[in-house]
Amino acid sequence: FVWNVGKGGEGKSTLVMYIMLPLLGINDDINEQLFICIRGPLRTAEQARNLIALNRLPLILDEQNKVALTKNVDIIISAAVGRGIIGIHAARRGGGIEYVFRNNRDVIVFTNVYFSEFLKEVVKEASDQAITRRVVELEWDNVKINPEAFDEQPQIKPILGNIDAVWKRHRHELLSTTNLKELTLKLLELLEKDYNVNLKAY
């Protein structure tokens, strides 16, 4: 569970729109079918639950405010904890379960709410340590985007095919990592090696 926090204007939404979605090969039409990126606060826990159970692609939640995050605390905890059942619908008639909602997706949140603030609301729901160790919080520097950066935007090509190929070639090396940071560094190292590109800046 990746939690991006900043005051606004530093480029969080810009990163989503111009870098992340193109890297995933997502345009507006695809997004309307697969719901990869939701811009604006989630209104209900049912919305959040349905989105997390929908498919296995990343779920990017942009511009989430404190009210929305607090309202969806149960679903956020479920998503942070890992794969599993996050909700059920009872059968309309008789016993049994009509539908099971599973946590299928990794979630990336962009917000102006610090994770510690959010935890104050959550602490009555779950152990803060149980959640914190499953969340990567990235605090953005409060530096405004230079408008000239939009004059020459990079041409982004989808990376999923490359990552899939690296996974097939180096599965054991990637599985030997112990956390998200280590996995990311190993993936960048293998992408550099396999495709002869310089990713040191990243």
Protein backbone atom coordinates (compact mmCIF):
# COMPACT_ATOMS: atom_id res chain seq x y z
CA PHE A 1 0.00 0.00 0.00
CA VAL A 2 1.74 3.19 -1.18
CA TRP A 3 0.70 6.47 0.45
CA ASN A 4 1.83 9.67 -1.35
CA VAL A 5 1.35 12.83 0.72
CA GLY A 6 1.95 16.47 -0.12
CA LYS A 7 0.41 19.91 0.24
CA GLY A 8 -0.68 20.34 -3.38
CA GLY A 9 0.85 21.74 -6.53
CA GLU A 10 4.00 19.59 -6.31
CA GLY A 11 2.94 17.33 -9.16
CA LYS A 12 1.21 14.31 -7.63
CA SER A 13 -1.71 14.34 -10.08
CA THR A 14 0.69 15.26 -12.88
CA LEU A 15 2.76 12.15 -12.10
CA VAL A 16 -0.40 10.02 -12.31
CA MET A 17 -1.66 11.53 -15.56
CA TYR A 18 1.57 11.95 -17.54
CA ILE A 19 3.78 9.15 -16.21
CA MET A 20 2.01 6.38 -14.29
CA LEU A 21 -1.01 5.84 -16.53
CA PRO A 22 1.04 5.89 -19.78
CA LEU A 23 3.53 3.43 -18.19
CA LEU A 24 0.58 1.10 -17.54
CA GLY A 25 -0.74 1.66 -21.08
CA ILE A 26 -3.95 3.23 -19.72
CA ASN A 27 -5.92 5.82 -21.68
CA ASP A 28 -9.37 7.26 -20.84
CA ASP A 29 -11.26 4.51 -22.68
CA ILE A 30 -9.35 1.71 -20.91
CA ASN A 31 -9.70 3.49 -17.57
CA GLU A 32 -13.50 3.58 -17.99
CA GLN A 33 -13.50 -0.21 -18.37
CA LEU A 34 -10.87 -1.22 -15.80
CA PHE A 35 -11.02 1.65 -13.25
CA ILE A 36 -7.26 1.99 -12.73
CA CYS A 37 -7.34 5.63 -11.63
CA ILE A 38 -10.09 7.32 -9.61
CA ARG A 39 -9.74 11.09 -9.40
CA GLY A 40 -11.47 12.57 -6.39
CA PRO A 41 -12.60 11.18 -3.03
CA LEU A 42 -14.33 7.82 -2.81
CA ARG A 43 -17.82 8.44 -1.45
CA THR A 44 -18.72 5.11 0.11
CA ALA A 45 -17.15 1.95 1.49
CA GLU A 46 -19.15 0.01 -1.13
CA GLN A 47 -17.41 1.95 -3.91
CA ALA A 48 -13.99 1.21 -2.38
CA ARG A 49 -14.80 -2.46 -1.80
CA ASN A 50 -16.02 -2.99 -5.37
CA LEU A 51 -12.96 -1.26 -6.83
CA ILE A 52 -10.49 -3.31 -4.77
CA ALA A 53 -12.21 -6.57 -5.80
CA LEU A 54 -12.60 -5.65 -9.48
CA ASN A 55 -9.37 -6.90 -11.09
CA ARG A 56 -5.66 -7.37 -10.37
CA LEU A 57 -4.33 -4.14 -11.87
CA PRO A 58 -3.08 -1.35 -9.55
CA LEU A 59 -5.75 0.98 -8.16
CA ILE A 60 -4.63 4.63 -8.09
CA LEU A 61 -6.74 6.87 -5.82
CA ASP A 62 -5.91 10.51 -6.57
CA GLU A 63 -6.96 13.57 -4.54
CA GLN A 64 -8.25 11.65 -1.51
CA ASN A 65 -9.22 13.87 1.42
CA LYS A 66 -9.38 13.08 5.14
CA VAL A 67 -13.17 12.59 5.15
CA ALA A 68 -13.04 10.01 2.33
CA LEU A 69 -10.06 8.18 3.83
CA THR A 70 -11.67 8.02 7.27
CA LYS A 71 -15.03 6.92 5.84
CA ASN A 72 -13.31 4.02 4.05
CA VAL A 73 -11.01 3.00 6.91
CA ASP A 74 -12.19 -0.64 6.96
CA ILE A 75 -11.48 -1.14 3.26
CA ILE A 76 -8.13 0.67 3.47
CA ILE A 77 -7.06 -1.56 6.37
CA SER A 78 -8.16 -4.64 4.41
CA ALA A 79 -6.20 -3.50 1.35
CA ALA A 80 -3.10 -2.75 3.44
CA VAL A 81 -3.20 -6.09 5.25
CA GLY A 82 -3.03 -8.07 2.01
CA ARG A 83 -4.94 -10.59 -0.05
CA GLY A 84 -8.14 -11.91 1.46
CA ILE A 85 -11.89 -11.51 1.77
CA ILE A 86 -12.93 -7.89 2.34
CA GLY A 87 -16.70 -8.27 2.14
CA ILE A 88 -19.57 -10.65 1.48
CA HIS A 89 -23.13 -10.40 0.23
CA ALA A 90 -25.57 -12.74 1.88
CA ALA A 91 -27.94 -14.65 -0.38
CA ARG A 92 -31.27 -12.83 -0.88
CA ARG A 93 -33.24 -15.93 0.00
CA GLY A 94 -32.31 -18.71 2.39
CA GLY A 95 -28.83 -19.32 3.74
CA GLY A 96 -25.47 -19.04 2.06
CA ILE A 97 -23.40 -16.30 0.47
CA GLU A 98 -24.31 -14.72 -2.85
CA TYR A 99 -21.01 -12.94 -3.59
CA VAL A 100 -17.54 -12.71 -1.99
CA PHE A 101 -15.42 -9.55 -2.41
CA ARG A 102 -11.66 -10.20 -2.36
CA ASN A 103 -8.76 -7.81 -2.09
CA ASN A 104 -7.16 -8.31 -5.51
CA ARG A 105 -5.36 -5.02 -6.03
CA ASP A 106 -2.40 -3.02 -4.81
CA VAL A 107 -3.50 0.50 -3.87
CA ILE A 108 -1.63 3.77 -4.45
CA VAL A 109 -3.10 6.79 -2.65
CA PHE A 110 -2.36 10.45 -3.38
CA THR A 111 -3.52 12.80 -0.63
CA ASN A 112 -2.71 15.87 1.47
CA VAL A 113 -3.30 13.87 4.68
CA TYR A 114 -0.26 12.51 6.51
CA PHE A 115 -0.48 8.84 7.36
CA SER A 116 0.00 9.61 11.08
CA GLU A 117 -3.10 11.87 10.95
CA PHE A 118 -5.07 9.12 9.30
CA LEU A 119 -3.85 6.62 11.91
CA LYS A 120 -5.36 8.76 14.70
CA GLU A 121 -8.74 7.97 13.16
CA VAL A 122 -7.81 4.33 12.53
CA VAL A 123 -6.23 3.43 15.87
CA LYS A 124 -9.56 2.43 17.39
CA GLU A 125 -10.09 0.05 14.46
CA ALA A 126 -6.73 -1.74 14.35
CA SER A 127 -3.22 -1.82 15.76
CA ASP A 128 -1.23 1.05 14.26
CA GLN A 129 1.87 -1.15 14.01
CA ALA A 130 -0.04 -3.82 12.09
CA ILE A 131 -0.92 -1.21 9.47
CA THR A 132 2.21 0.95 9.45
CA ARG A 133 4.54 -1.92 8.58
CA ARG A 134 2.44 -2.65 5.50
CA VAL A 135 2.40 0.93 4.18
CA VAL A 136 5.11 2.81 2.27
CA GLU A 137 4.61 6.55 2.92
CA LEU A 138 6.26 8.91 0.43
CA GLU A 139 6.32 12.55 1.52
CA TRP A 140 6.59 15.00 -1.38
CA ASP A 141 8.78 18.10 -1.20
CA ASN A 142 6.72 21.29 -1.27
CA VAL A 143 8.22 22.50 -4.56
CA LYS A 144 5.92 23.81 -7.27
CA ILE A 145 6.12 22.39 -10.81
CA ASN A 146 7.92 24.53 -13.36
CA PRO A 147 5.32 25.24 -16.11
CA GLU A 148 8.09 24.89 -18.73
CA ALA A 149 8.24 21.18 -17.89
CA PHE A 150 5.04 20.73 -19.91
CA ASP A 151 6.58 22.20 -23.09
CA GLU A 152 8.47 18.99 -23.93
CA GLN A 153 6.70 16.07 -22.34
CA PRO A 154 8.46 12.70 -22.51
CA GLN A 155 7.07 10.03 -24.81
CA ILE A 156 6.17 7.24 -22.40
CA LYS A 157 5.87 3.65 -23.60
CA PRO A 158 4.01 1.01 -21.56
CA ILE A 159 6.38 -0.98 -19.34
CA LEU A 160 4.18 -3.93 -18.34
CA GLY A 161 5.45 -6.15 -21.18
CA ASN A 162 9.07 -5.46 -20.20
CA ILE A 163 8.40 -6.20 -16.54
CA ASP A 164 6.63 -9.43 -17.48
CA ALA A 165 9.64 -10.48 -19.55
CA VAL A 166 12.07 -9.63 -16.72
CA TRP A 167 9.89 -11.64 -14.31
CA LYS A 168 10.01 -14.69 -16.58
CA ARG A 169 13.81 -14.46 -17.01
CA HIS A 170 14.75 -13.57 -13.39
CA ARG A 171 11.91 -14.93 -11.27
CA HIS A 172 14.16 -16.45 -8.58
CA GLU A 173 16.19 -13.26 -8.13
CA LEU A 174 13.03 -11.18 -7.71
CA LEU A 175 11.51 -13.68 -5.28
CA SER A 176 14.66 -13.58 -3.14
CA THR A 177 13.96 -9.94 -2.14
CA THR A 178 12.41 -9.33 1.30
CA ASN A 179 10.52 -6.02 0.96
CA LEU A 180 9.10 -3.56 -1.57
CA LYS A 181 12.18 -1.30 -1.61
CA GLU A 182 14.52 -4.23 -2.24
CA LEU A 183 12.22 -5.60 -4.93
CA THR A 184 12.05 -2.22 -6.68
CA LEU A 185 15.85 -1.83 -6.68
CA LYS A 186 16.31 -5.37 -7.99
CA LEU A 187 13.74 -4.78 -10.73
CA LEU A 188 15.47 -1.56 -11.82
CA GLU A 189 18.83 -3.33 -11.82
CA LEU A 190 17.48 -6.16 -14.02
CA LEU A 191 15.73 -3.75 -16.39
CA GLU A 192 19.04 -1.89 -16.79
CA LYS A 193 20.87 -5.12 -17.52
CA ASP A 194 18.32 -6.66 -19.90
CA TYR A 195 17.49 -3.52 -21.89
CA ASN A 196 20.82 -1.65 -21.72
CA VAL A 197 19.30 1.50 -20.23
CA ASN A 198 20.57 3.78 -17.46
CA LEU A 199 18.10 3.89 -14.57
CA LYS A 200 20.53 5.13 -11.90
CA ALA A 201 18.52 8.33 -11.38
CA TYR A 202 15.53 6.29 -10.30
